[in-house]
Amino acid sequence: MADKQVFIFDTTLRDGEQVPGCKLNTGQKVEIARQLERLGVDIIEAGFPVSSPGDFQSVEAICQAVSAPTVCGLSRAVEKDIEVAARALRKARRPRIHTGIGTSDSHIMYKLRSTREKILERAVAAVAYAKRFVEDVEFYAEDAGRTSNEYLARVLEAVIKAGATVLNIPDTTGYCLPDEYGAKIRYLRENVKGIDKAILSTHCHNDLGLATANSIAGVQNGARQIECTINGIGERAGNTSLEEVVMIMRQHSDLGLFNNINTRLIYPTSRLVSERMGMPVQPNKAIVGANAFAHSSGIHQDGVIKRRDTYEIIDPLEVGVDHSKIVLTARSGRAAIAYRAKNIGHNLTKNELDVVYAHFLEVADRKKEVEDADLKQIISQAVDKAVGENLPGLQRVSTTGKT
Ligand code: KIV
Ligand code: ZN
């Protein structure tokens, strides 16, 4: 069973916080880190300590605030960065230094202005240096998505020898297709000597909307850690969404993979991160968007009212959302009106429903969404009109418990 566990590495407070305008103070970061601990993440990437005194302080504070998860600090393959990360992590019960360097030809030639051989040496030196401070050292091969598999395998083999415990394979630019990314992970598993001594990790960006698919392709091919953020926040189009990969593993038990996340805390955690960062969640966002469990077309509403799983694959309670929503719009049918009327205390007969429905459609064509207060008014107007016209069956619009 152990090799079927996928470790959840949350980088909301590092990669996620790189989003413009989403800066958090230390108190807010500690609050989120505590929530991530309750959620059950295995590793919290708390920050990039050398980047600013504030980030250093936040990493230190998080180390003292949480006890179960590993706390990780990012560094470049630079001795000063590694020393500062090690200092920030001193009080962590389980410290991890995450160090690495760009390995794609594009990064080597244009960003680092170096050669493959020199980069390989720097990678090894960085891991060996980090090992002086902590046992748990994760190596990232930046832009691994666009790095040749053969060269990547050479780098990884060398950093494993230097003591790397986790090998991060970032698709930094969100370029890969799922098959390609999955094949890369498989290639590394099959061709890197000593690979069994380390855990392979996915770290996928969402530039083409494929971050989740790529992460899942990664674990299907042998990766055992997923790096992700709450609400998928992160640089540019963001990172892999924690809530998506966790729920995919849960819904597809056929994958045979499990993780430690308490899924009932997903929605409250999503709200907390969104509020503290001032970063709204798009309404159609999978799992945590406002419309993720809302039904507005008549056909769907009829199905969900009869049996929830006709149009919902996840019970909202499982992710901490109270209930599914039946939203009243001009596309809604009689079943939805009867359902929502009952919820506000009106058990409509068939005749009553016909009259109320006709009034409802007039209102719904004018308004985007019909709320409970509107529906109450529609029902009472329909009744008044019916009583005035003395229509059969309409004198008695009944309120539950009353006539
Ligand atoms: O996307 C990336 O390559 C990263 C690394 C620094 C891990 O965030
Ligand atoms: Zn990243």
mmCIF file of C-alpha atoms and ligand atoms in Angstrom:
data_model
loop_
_atom_site.group_PDB
_atom_site.id
_atom_site.type_symbol
_atom_site.label_atom_id
_atom_site.label_comp_id
_atom_site.label_asym_id
_atom_site.label_seq_id
_atom_site.Cartn_x
_atom_site.Cartn_y
_atom_site.Cartn_z
ATOM 1 C CA MET A 1 0.000 0.000 0.000
ATOM 2 C CA ALA A 2 2.829 2.422 0.871
ATOM 3 C CA ASP A 3 3.962 2.844 -2.731
ATOM 4 C CA LYS A 4 0.418 3.846 -3.669
ATOM 5 C CA GLN A 5 0.503 6.904 -1.425
ATOM 6 C CA VAL A 6 0.795 10.212 -3.242
ATOM 7 C CA PHE A 7 2.303 12.941 -1.060
ATOM 8 C CA ILE A 8 0.601 16.297 -1.350
ATOM 9 C CA PHE A 9 3.106 19.154 -1.472
ATOM 10 C CA ASP A 10 1.305 22.464 -1.134
ATOM 11 C CA THR A 11 3.049 25.518 -2.558
ATOM 12 C CA THR A 12 0.240 28.058 -2.077
ATOM 13 C CA LEU A 13 2.509 30.093 0.183
ATOM 14 C CA ARG A 14 5.436 30.076 -2.260
ATOM 15 C CA ASP A 15 4.491 29.589 -5.943
ATOM 16 C CA GLY A 16 0.909 30.653 -5.183
ATOM 17 C CA GLU A 17 1.996 33.799 -3.453
ATOM 18 C CA GLN A 18 4.035 34.823 -6.501
ATOM 19 C CA VAL A 19 0.749 36.007 -8.062
ATOM 20 C CA PRO A 20 0.822 39.795 -8.510
ATOM 21 C CA GLY A 21 -1.201 41.532 -5.813
ATOM 22 C CA CYS A 22 -1.569 38.448 -3.602
ATOM 23 C CA LYS A 23 1.060 39.334 -1.017
ATOM 24 C CA LEU A 24 0.305 37.982 2.449
ATOM 25 C CA ASN A 25 1.733 39.115 5.769
ATOM 26 C CA THR A 26 3.304 36.677 8.227
ATOM 27 C CA GLY A 27 0.140 36.389 10.339
ATOM 28 C CA GLN A 28 -1.955 35.490 7.287
ATOM 29 C CA LYS A 29 0.633 32.954 6.117
ATOM 30 C CA VAL A 30 0.666 31.286 9.518
ATOM 31 C CA GLU A 31 -3.135 31.162 9.516
ATOM 32 C CA ILE A 32 -3.122 29.471 6.094
ATOM 33 C CA ALA A 33 -0.301 27.094 7.083
ATOM 34 C CA ARG A 34 -2.313 25.963 10.139
ATOM 35 C CA GLN A 35 -5.323 25.353 7.898
ATOM 36 C CA LEU A 36 -3.139 23.375 5.455
ATOM 37 C CA GLU A 37 -1.988 21.241 8.375
ATOM 38 C CA ARG A 38 -5.621 20.547 9.346
ATOM 39 C CA LEU A 39 -6.369 19.777 5.693
ATOM 40 C CA GLY A 40 -3.713 17.065 5.845
ATOM 41 C CA VAL A 41 -1.059 18.226 3.375
ATOM 42 C CA ASP A 42 2.201 16.333 3.749
ATOM 43 C CA ILE A 43 4.573 19.152 2.820
ATOM 44 C CA ILE A 44 4.105 22.922 3.056
ATOM 45 C CA GLU A 45 6.405 24.990 0.879
ATOM 46 C CA ALA A 46 6.480 28.002 3.176
ATOM 47 C CA GLY A 47 8.468 30.450 1.055
ATOM 48 C CA PHE A 48 11.721 31.470 -0.563
ATOM 49 C CA PRO A 49 13.670 32.686 2.494
ATOM 50 C CA VAL A 50 16.476 34.522 0.705
ATOM 51 C CA SER A 51 14.009 36.555 -1.369
ATOM 52 C CA SER A 52 13.146 39.041 1.418
ATOM 53 C CA PRO A 53 13.394 39.461 5.203
ATOM 54 C CA GLY A 54 9.595 39.182 5.341
ATOM 55 C CA ASP A 55 9.637 35.821 3.583
ATOM 56 C CA PHE A 56 12.429 34.602 5.870
ATOM 57 C CA GLN A 57 10.383 35.596 8.912
ATOM 58 C CA SER A 58 7.256 33.884 7.559
ATOM 59 C CA VAL A 59 9.110 30.616 6.944
ATOM 60 C CA GLU A 60 10.495 30.740 10.492
ATOM 61 C CA ALA A 61 7.052 31.458 11.949
ATOM 62 C CA ILE A 62 5.431 28.624 9.971
ATOM 63 C CA CYS A 63 8.089 26.176 11.223
ATOM 64 C CA GLN A 64 6.981 26.975 14.764
ATOM 65 C CA ALA A 65 3.264 27.009 14.008
ATOM 66 C CA VAL A 66 2.868 23.541 12.463
ATOM 67 C CA SER A 67 4.163 20.173 13.574
ATOM 68 C CA ALA A 68 2.841 17.389 11.363
ATOM 69 C CA PRO A 69 3.813 18.517 7.842
ATOM 70 C CA THR A 70 7.325 18.808 6.490
ATOM 71 C CA VAL A 71 8.174 22.494 6.029
ATOM 72 C CA CYS A 72 10.093 23.307 2.892
ATOM 73 C CA GLY A 73 12.061 26.397 1.865
ATOM 74 C CA LEU A 74 13.007 27.187 -1.729
ATOM 75 C CA SER A 75 16.482 28.186 -2.872
ATOM 76 C CA ARG A 76 18.376 28.590 -6.107
ATOM 77 C CA ALA A 77 21.510 26.474 -6.615
ATOM 78 C CA VAL A 78 23.440 29.167 -4.789
ATOM 79 C CA GLU A 79 25.249 28.639 -1.471
ATOM 80 C CA LYS A 80 23.926 31.846 0.117
ATOM 81 C CA ASP A 81 20.309 30.885 -0.742
ATOM 82 C CA ILE A 82 20.805 27.435 0.731
ATOM 83 C CA GLU A 83 22.348 28.790 3.938
ATOM 84 C CA VAL A 84 19.509 31.267 4.403
ATOM 85 C CA ALA A 85 16.891 28.580 3.733
ATOM 86 C CA ALA A 86 18.594 26.304 6.275
ATOM 87 C CA ARG A 87 18.561 29.102 8.869
ATOM 88 C CA ALA A 88 14.885 29.879 8.279
ATOM 89 C CA LEU A 89 14.050 26.169 8.688
ATOM 90 C CA ARG A 90 16.039 25.645 11.919
ATOM 91 C CA LYS A 91 12.943 25.287 14.126
ATOM 92 C CA ALA A 92 11.056 22.956 11.778
ATOM 93 C CA ARG A 93 10.383 19.450 13.083
ATOM 94 C CA ARG A 94 10.778 18.151 9.545
ATOM 95 C CA PRO A 95 12.784 20.599 7.440
ATOM 96 C CA ARG A 96 13.307 20.244 3.702
ATOM 97 C CA ILE A 97 15.470 22.385 1.426
ATOM 98 C CA HIS A 98 14.199 22.635 -2.146
ATOM 99 C CA THR A 99 17.058 23.603 -4.399
ATOM 100 C CA GLY A 100 17.599 23.405 -8.123
ATOM 101 C CA ILE A 101 18.432 24.963 -11.441
ATOM 102 C CA GLY A 102 17.170 25.265 -15.020
ATOM 103 C CA THR A 103 17.969 22.224 -17.166
ATOM 104 C CA SER A 104 16.327 22.969 -20.531
ATOM 105 C CA ASP A 105 18.599 24.228 -23.327
ATOM 106 C CA SER A 106 16.590 27.434 -23.340
ATOM 107 C CA HIS A 107 17.324 28.066 -19.632
ATOM 108 C CA ILE A 108 20.937 26.906 -19.889
ATOM 109 C CA MET A 109 21.767 29.007 -22.944
ATOM 110 C CA TYR A 110 19.674 32.151 -22.521
ATOM 111 C CA LYS A 111 18.980 32.477 -18.811
ATOM 112 C CA LEU A 112 22.018 30.909 -17.200
ATOM 113 C CA ARG A 113 24.412 31.464 -20.143
ATOM 114 C CA SER A 114 26.136 28.229 -19.331
ATOM 115 C CA THR A 115 26.617 24.690 -20.617
ATOM 116 C CA ARG A 116 24.985 21.369 -19.803
ATOM 117 C CA GLU A 117 28.163 20.108 -18.099
ATOM 118 C CA LYS A 118 28.497 23.159 -15.855
ATOM 119 C CA ILE A 119 24.818 23.051 -14.908
ATOM 120 C CA LEU A 120 25.141 19.391 -13.962
ATOM 121 C CA GLU A 121 28.053 20.288 -11.694
ATOM 122 C CA ARG A 122 26.115 23.152 -10.096
ATOM 123 C CA ALA A 123 23.130 20.868 -9.484
ATOM 124 C CA VAL A 124 25.278 18.305 -7.691
ATOM 125 C CA ALA A 125 27.100 20.958 -5.689
ATOM 126 C CA ALA A 126 23.827 22.541 -4.558
ATOM 127 C CA VAL A 127 22.373 19.246 -3.352
ATOM 128 C CA ALA A 128 25.609 18.285 -1.601
ATOM 129 C CA TYR A 129 25.721 21.688 0.090
ATOM 130 C CA ALA A 130 22.085 21.494 1.224
ATOM 131 C CA LYS A 131 22.784 18.033 2.666
ATOM 132 C CA ARG A 132 25.194 19.660 5.128
ATOM 133 C CA PHE A 133 22.190 21.310 6.774
ATOM 134 C CA VAL A 134 19.261 18.914 6.387
ATOM 135 C CA GLU A 135 18.686 15.277 5.542
ATOM 136 C CA ASP A 136 15.672 15.934 3.300
ATOM 137 C CA VAL A 137 16.763 17.690 0.094
ATOM 138 C CA GLU A 138 14.479 18.098 -2.895
ATOM 139 C CA PHE A 139 16.038 18.929 -6.247
ATOM 140 C CA TYR A 140 14.069 20.768 -8.971
ATOM 141 C CA ALA A 141 15.100 20.638 -12.617
ATOM 142 C CA GLU A 142 13.482 23.885 -13.715
ATOM 143 C CA ASP A 143 11.781 23.676 -17.137
ATOM 144 C CA ALA A 144 12.108 19.879 -17.046
ATOM 145 C CA GLY A 145 9.052 19.797 -19.305
ATOM 146 C CA ARG A 146 11.207 21.130 -22.146
ATOM 147 C CA THR A 147 14.428 19.363 -21.104
ATOM 148 C CA SER A 148 15.768 16.438 -23.125
ATOM 149 C CA ASN A 149 14.958 13.212 -21.279
ATOM 150 C CA GLU A 150 18.509 11.860 -21.679
ATOM 151 C CA TYR A 151 20.128 14.931 -20.153
ATOM 152 C CA LEU A 152 17.503 15.123 -17.414
ATOM 153 C CA ALA A 153 18.218 11.490 -16.515
ATOM 154 C CA ARG A 154 21.962 12.248 -16.220
ATOM 155 C CA VAL A 155 21.314 15.207 -13.926
ATOM 156 C CA LEU A 156 18.941 13.238 -11.730
ATOM 157 C CA GLU A 157 21.305 10.282 -11.435
ATOM 158 C CA ALA A 158 24.032 12.645 -10.274
ATOM 159 C CA VAL A 159 21.875 14.476 -7.709
ATOM 160 C CA ILE A 160 20.591 11.193 -6.272
ATOM 161 C CA LYS A 161 24.241 10.227 -5.685
ATOM 162 C CA ALA A 162 24.704 13.584 -3.956
ATOM 163 C CA GLY A 163 21.818 12.718 -1.612
ATOM 164 C CA ALA A 164 18.611 14.166 -3.137
ATOM 165 C CA THR A 165 15.565 12.559 -1.525
ATOM 166 C CA VAL A 166 12.925 14.016 -3.862
ATOM 167 C CA LEU A 167 13.246 14.819 -7.582
ATOM 168 C CA ASN A 168 10.941 17.546 -8.811
ATOM 169 C CA ILE A 169 10.151 17.506 -12.552
ATOM 170 C CA PRO A 170 8.536 20.909 -13.156
ATOM 171 C CA ASP A 171 6.664 21.673 -16.332
ATOM 172 C CA THR A 172 7.552 25.268 -15.547
ATOM 173 C CA THR A 173 6.008 26.764 -18.676
ATOM 174 C CA GLY A 174 2.947 24.494 -18.788
ATOM 175 C CA TYR A 175 4.014 23.226 -22.201
ATOM 176 C CA CYS A 176 3.678 19.441 -22.027
ATOM 177 C CA LEU A 177 0.797 17.288 -23.167
ATOM 178 C CA PRO A 178 -0.361 14.680 -20.633
ATOM 179 C CA ASP A 179 0.996 11.737 -22.658
ATOM 180 C CA GLU A 180 4.326 13.471 -23.063
ATOM 181 C CA TYR A 181 4.633 14.392 -19.390
ATOM 182 C CA GLY A 182 3.568 10.894 -18.286
ATOM 183 C CA ALA A 183 6.116 9.359 -20.689
ATOM 184 C CA LYS A 184 8.827 11.622 -19.252
ATOM 185 C CA ILE A 185 8.141 10.363 -15.725
ATOM 186 C CA ARG A 186 8.096 6.770 -16.948
ATOM 187 C CA TYR A 187 11.358 7.294 -18.831
ATOM 188 C CA LEU A 188 12.994 8.626 -15.666
ATOM 189 C CA ARG A 189 11.717 5.724 -13.596
ATOM 190 C CA GLU A 190 13.083 3.276 -16.112
ATOM 191 C CA ASN A 191 16.394 4.945 -16.947
ATOM 192 C CA VAL A 192 17.749 6.723 -13.889
ATOM 193 C CA LYS A 193 20.059 4.543 -11.802
ATOM 194 C CA GLY A 194 19.177 4.717 -8.104
ATOM 195 C CA ILE A 195 15.704 6.151 -8.783
ATOM 196 C CA ASP A 196 14.221 3.921 -6.070
ATOM 197 C CA LYS A 197 16.130 5.928 -3.466
ATOM 198 C CA ALA A 198 14.126 9.068 -4.299
ATOM 199 C CA ILE A 199 10.529 10.176 -4.804
ATOM 200 C CA LEU A 200 9.587 11.628 -8.182
ATOM 201 C CA SER A 201 7.444 14.745 -7.949
ATOM 202 C CA THR A 202 5.184 16.562 -10.413
ATOM 203 C CA HIS A 203 5.051 20.364 -10.522
ATOM 204 C CA CYS A 204 2.844 21.463 -13.398
ATOM 205 C CA HIS A 205 1.822 24.924 -14.521
ATOM 206 C CA ASN A 206 -1.451 25.647 -16.225
ATOM 207 C CA ASP A 207 -0.548 27.755 -19.282
ATOM 208 C CA LEU A 208 -2.478 25.416 -21.587
ATOM 209 C CA GLY A 209 -5.026 24.354 -18.967
ATOM 210 C CA LEU A 210 -3.285 20.980 -18.612
ATOM 211 C CA ALA A 211 -1.713 21.209 -15.162
ATOM 212 C CA THR A 212 -4.134 18.798 -13.512
ATOM 213 C CA ALA A 213 -4.107 16.328 -16.426
ATOM 214 C CA ASN A 214 -0.308 16.382 -16.488
ATOM 215 C CA SER A 215 -0.010 15.827 -12.737
ATOM 216 C CA ILE A 216 -2.349 12.860 -12.924
ATOM 217 C CA ALA A 217 -0.406 11.459 -15.916
ATOM 218 C CA GLY A 218 2.678 11.854 -13.719
ATOM 219 C CA VAL A 219 1.328 9.784 -10.836
ATOM 220 C CA GLN A 220 -0.082 7.203 -13.238
ATOM 221 C CA ASN A 221 3.475 6.732 -14.440
ATOM 222 C CA GLY A 222 5.179 6.491 -11.085
ATOM 223 C CA ALA A 223 5.488 9.975 -9.538
ATOM 224 C CA ARG A 224 4.531 9.881 -5.850
ATOM 225 C CA GLN A 225 4.353 13.555 -4.948
ATOM 226 C CA ILE A 226 2.171 16.260 -6.497
ATOM 227 C CA GLU A 227 3.048 19.935 -6.048
ATOM 228 C CA CYS A 228 -0.076 22.042 -6.120
ATOM 229 C CA THR A 229 -1.855 25.080 -4.726
ATOM 230 C CA ILE A 230 -5.275 25.833 -3.287
ATOM 231 C CA ASN A 231 -7.592 27.147 -6.038
ATOM 232 C CA GLY A 232 -4.749 26.504 -8.529
ATOM 233 C CA ILE A 233 -3.270 29.935 -7.900
ATOM 234 C CA GLY A 234 0.259 30.651 -9.066
ATOM 235 C CA GLU A 235 2.443 32.351 -11.669
ATOM 236 C CA ARG A 236 0.632 33.303 -14.912
ATOM 237 C CA ALA A 237 -2.216 30.797 -15.432
ATOM 238 C CA GLY A 238 -1.404 29.132 -12.120
ATOM 239 C CA ASN A 239 -0.330 25.775 -10.738
ATOM 240 C CA THR A 240 -2.059 22.424 -10.432
ATOM 241 C CA SER A 241 -5.128 22.732 -8.165
ATOM 242 C CA LEU A 242 -4.872 20.717 -4.981
ATOM 243 C CA GLU A 243 -8.633 20.202 -4.846
ATOM 244 C CA GLU A 244 -8.717 18.805 -8.390
ATOM 245 C CA VAL A 245 -5.964 16.210 -8.077
ATOM 246 C CA VAL A 246 -7.195 15.101 -4.661
ATOM 247 C CA MET A 247 -10.768 14.620 -5.862
ATOM 248 C CA ILE A 248 -9.616 12.855 -9.041
ATOM 249 C CA MET A 249 -7.742 10.310 -6.929
ATOM 250 C CA ARG A 250 -10.811 9.914 -4.738
ATOM 251 C CA GLN A 251 -13.362 9.614 -7.545
ATOM 252 C CA HIS A 252 -11.145 7.260 -9.546
ATOM 253 C CA SER A 253 -10.348 4.633 -6.970
ATOM 254 C CA ASP A 254 -9.407 2.450 -9.962
ATOM 255 C CA LEU A 255 -6.123 4.417 -10.052
ATOM 256 C CA GLY A 256 -5.310 2.708 -6.747
ATOM 257 C CA LEU A 257 -3.736 5.900 -5.370
ATOM 258 C CA PHE A 258 -4.472 7.559 -2.063
ATOM 259 C CA ASN A 259 -3.495 10.676 -0.145
ATOM 260 C CA ASN A 260 -3.935 12.072 3.355
ATOM 261 C CA ILE A 261 -6.253 14.991 2.575
ATOM 262 C CA ASN A 262 -9.367 15.517 4.704
ATOM 263 C CA THR A 263 -11.575 16.447 1.752
ATOM 264 C CA ARG A 264 -14.287 18.023 3.956
ATOM 265 C CA LEU A 265 -11.893 20.883 4.618
ATOM 266 C CA ILE A 266 -11.309 21.640 0.927
ATOM 267 C CA TYR A 267 -14.021 24.265 0.534
ATOM 268 C CA PRO A 268 -13.309 26.155 3.801
ATOM 269 C CA THR A 269 -9.607 26.186 2.864
ATOM 270 C CA SER A 270 -10.416 27.500 -0.600
ATOM 271 C CA ARG A 271 -12.499 30.322 0.920
ATOM 272 C CA LEU A 272 -9.765 31.212 3.405
ATOM 273 C CA VAL A 273 -7.069 31.452 0.713
ATOM 274 C CA SER A 274 -9.321 33.396 -1.639
ATOM 275 C CA GLU A 275 -10.272 35.895 1.082
ATOM 276 C CA ARG A 276 -6.811 36.398 2.539
ATOM 277 C CA MET A 277 -5.241 36.810 -0.907
ATOM 278 C CA GLY A 278 -8.076 38.937 -2.271
ATOM 279 C CA MET A 279 -8.166 36.555 -5.218
ATOM 280 C CA PRO A 280 -11.720 35.578 -6.271
ATOM 281 C CA VAL A 281 -12.367 32.016 -7.463
ATOM 282 C CA GLN A 282 -13.916 31.814 -10.932
ATOM 283 C CA PRO A 283 -17.548 30.628 -10.572
ATOM 284 C CA ASN A 284 -17.052 27.629 -12.883
ATOM 285 C CA LYS A 285 -13.858 26.449 -11.122
ATOM 286 C CA ALA A 286 -13.972 22.672 -10.577
ATOM 287 C CA ILE A 287 -14.770 21.569 -7.001
ATOM 288 C CA VAL A 288 -14.657 25.002 -5.308
ATOM 289 C CA GLY A 289 -16.324 27.436 -7.741
ATOM 290 C CA ALA A 290 -19.701 28.948 -6.801
ATOM 291 C CA ASN A 291 -21.339 26.999 -9.635
ATOM 292 C CA ALA A 292 -19.553 23.677 -9.062
ATOM 293 C CA PHE A 293 -22.716 22.247 -7.465
ATOM 294 C CA ALA A 294 -25.327 24.565 -9.019
ATOM 295 C CA HIS A 295 -27.885 23.385 -11.567
ATOM 296 C CA SER A 296 -29.829 25.792 -13.719
ATOM 297 C CA SER A 297 -31.228 24.041 -16.770
ATOM 298 C CA GLY A 298 -34.595 22.308 -16.501
ATOM 299 C CA ILE A 299 -33.345 18.924 -17.695
ATOM 300 C CA HIS A 300 -30.486 18.821 -15.196
ATOM 301 C CA GLN A 301 -32.626 20.132 -12.343
ATOM 302 C CA ASP A 302 -35.261 17.486 -12.939
ATOM 303 C CA GLY A 303 -32.549 14.797 -12.805
ATOM 304 C CA VAL A 304 -30.801 16.115 -9.696
ATOM 305 C CA ILE A 305 -34.089 16.536 -7.803
ATOM 306 C CA LYS A 306 -34.970 12.914 -8.579
ATOM 307 C CA ARG A 307 -31.512 11.635 -7.749
ATOM 308 C CA ARG A 308 -28.429 13.772 -7.088
ATOM 309 C CA ASP A 309 -25.901 11.565 -8.848
ATOM 310 C CA THR A 310 -27.644 11.858 -12.223
ATOM 311 C CA TYR A 311 -25.730 15.110 -12.730
ATOM 312 C CA GLU A 312 -23.273 15.259 -9.823
ATOM 313 C CA ILE A 313 -20.299 12.949 -9.472
ATOM 314 C CA ILE A 314 -19.250 14.383 -6.114
ATOM 315 C CA ASP A 315 -21.436 14.736 -3.036
ATOM 316 C CA PRO A 316 -20.893 18.413 -2.110
ATOM 317 C CA LEU A 317 -20.683 17.440 1.575
ATOM 318 C CA GLU A 318 -17.522 15.475 0.771
ATOM 319 C CA VAL A 319 -15.685 18.698 -0.056
ATOM 320 C CA GLY A 320 -17.307 20.784 2.666
ATOM 321 C CA VAL A 321 -20.042 22.426 0.575
ATOM 322 C CA ASP A 322 -23.434 22.332 2.398
ATOM 323 C CA HIS A 323 -25.684 21.385 -0.485
ATOM 324 C CA SER A 324 -26.255 21.430 -4.225
ATOM 325 C CA LYS A 325 -28.039 24.507 -5.557
ATOM 326 C CA ILE A 326 -31.070 24.553 -7.780
ATOM 327 C CA VAL A 327 -30.799 27.953 -9.448
ATOM 328 C CA LEU A 328 -33.978 29.412 -10.930
ATOM 329 C CA THR A 329 -33.485 30.919 -14.400
ATOM 330 C CA ALA A 330 -35.561 31.146 -17.559
ATOM 331 C CA ARG A 331 -34.129 27.704 -18.432
ATOM 332 C CA SER A 332 -35.631 26.098 -15.318
ATOM 333 C CA GLY A 333 -38.581 23.723 -15.521
ATOM 334 C CA ARG A 334 -41.611 22.981 -13.365
ATOM 335 C CA ALA A 335 -39.715 20.419 -11.235
ATOM 336 C CA ALA A 336 -37.295 23.098 -10.064
ATOM 337 C CA ILE A 337 -40.089 25.581 -9.272
ATOM 338 C CA ALA A 338 -42.006 22.960 -7.279
ATOM 339 C CA TYR A 339 -38.801 22.024 -5.430
ATOM 340 C CA ARG A 340 -37.800 25.562 -4.544
ATOM 341 C CA ALA A 341 -41.411 26.486 -3.668
ATOM 342 C CA LYS A 342 -41.519 23.544 -1.263
ATOM 343 C CA ASN A 343 -38.224 24.692 0.309
ATOM 344 C CA ILE A 344 -39.818 28.035 1.150
ATOM 345 C CA GLY A 345 -42.972 26.423 2.504
ATOM 346 C CA HIS A 346 -45.358 26.100 -0.484
ATOM 347 C CA ASN A 347 -46.545 22.677 -1.555
ATOM 348 C CA LEU A 348 -47.983 23.479 -4.976
ATOM 349 C CA THR A 349 -50.614 21.283 -6.627
ATOM 350 C CA LYS A 350 -50.321 20.614 -10.350
ATOM 351 C CA ASN A 351 -52.801 23.391 -11.237
ATOM 352 C CA GLU A 352 -51.135 25.836 -8.908
ATOM 353 C CA LEU A 353 -47.777 25.001 -10.385
ATOM 354 C CA ASP A 354 -49.038 25.676 -13.937
ATOM 355 C CA VAL A 355 -50.157 29.183 -12.993
ATOM 356 C CA VAL A 356 -47.075 29.955 -10.892
ATOM 357 C CA TYR A 357 -44.834 28.669 -13.681
ATOM 358 C CA ALA A 358 -46.365 31.020 -16.268
ATOM 359 C CA HIS A 359 -45.768 33.991 -13.926
ATOM 360 C CA PHE A 360 -42.298 32.718 -13.148
ATOM 361 C CA LEU A 361 -41.278 32.661 -16.820
ATOM 362 C CA GLU A 362 -42.307 36.307 -17.260
ATOM 363 C CA VAL A 363 -40.107 37.295 -14.316
ATOM 364 C CA ALA A 364 -37.233 34.981 -15.293
ATOM 365 C CA ASP A 365 -37.059 36.491 -18.782
ATOM 366 C CA ARG A 366 -36.456 39.871 -17.145
ATOM 367 C CA LYS A 367 -34.106 38.739 -14.338
ATOM 368 C CA LYS A 368 -30.940 36.635 -14.626
ATOM 369 C CA GLU A 369 -31.772 34.645 -11.524
ATOM 370 C CA VAL A 370 -35.008 34.304 -9.580
ATOM 371 C CA GLU A 371 -34.385 34.370 -5.831
ATOM 372 C CA ASP A 372 -36.557 32.975 -3.029
ATOM 373 C CA ALA A 373 -38.024 36.434 -2.308
ATOM 374 C CA ASP A 374 -39.030 36.765 -5.993
ATOM 375 C CA LEU A 375 -40.578 33.319 -5.955
ATOM 376 C CA LYS A 376 -42.618 34.149 -2.848
ATOM 377 C CA GLN A 377 -43.940 37.216 -4.599
ATOM 378 C CA ILE A 378 -44.685 35.292 -7.799
ATOM 379 C CA ILE A 379 -46.643 32.707 -5.815
ATOM 380 C CA SER A 380 -48.711 35.265 -3.923
ATOM 381 C CA GLN A 381 -49.434 37.264 -7.094
ATOM 382 C CA ALA A 382 -50.443 34.077 -8.894
ATOM 383 C CA VAL A 383 -52.773 33.220 -6.044
ATOM 384 C CA ASP A 384 -54.321 36.697 -5.896
ATOM 385 C CA LYS A 385 -54.900 36.641 -9.627
ATOM 386 C CA ALA A 386 -56.358 33.159 -9.510
ATOM 387 C CA VAL A 387 -58.656 34.044 -6.624
ATOM 388 C CA GLY A 388 -59.731 37.220 -8.437
ATOM 389 C CA GLU A 389 -60.535 35.268 -11.568
ATOM 390 C CA ASN A 390 -61.991 32.427 -9.502
ATOM 391 C CA LEU A 391 -59.924 29.807 -11.321
ATOM 392 C CA PRO A 392 -60.565 26.234 -10.204
ATOM 393 C CA GLY A 393 -57.949 24.654 -7.947
ATOM 394 C CA LEU A 394 -56.188 27.915 -7.205
ATOM 395 C CA GLN A 395 -57.935 29.252 -4.175
ATOM 396 C CA ARG A 396 -55.797 27.015 -2.097
ATOM 397 C CA VAL A 397 -52.119 27.622 -2.627
ATOM 398 C CA SER A 398 -50.980 25.786 0.470
ATOM 399 C CA THR A 399 -48.167 26.566 2.817
ATOM 400 C CA THR A 400 -46.675 23.519 4.515
ATOM 401 C CA GLY A 401 -48.580 22.889 7.740
ATOM 402 C CA LYS A 402 -51.281 25.403 6.741
ATOM 403 C CA THR A 403 -54.031 25.589 4.142
HETATM 404 O O1 KIV B 1 7.785 26.146 -11.866
HETATM 405 C C1 KIV B 1 8.919 25.885 -11.409
HETATM 406 O O2 KIV B 1 9.801 25.402 -12.113
HETATM 407 C C2 KIV B 1 9.159 26.195 -10.013
HETATM 408 C C3 KIV B 1 10.447 25.724 -9.419
HETATM 409 C C4 KIV B 1 11.135 26.840 -8.729
HETATM 410 C C5 KIV B 1 10.198 24.548 -8.529
HETATM 411 O O3 KIV B 1 8.324 26.756 -9.340
HETATM 412 ZN ZN ZN B 2 6.355 26.629 -10.320
#
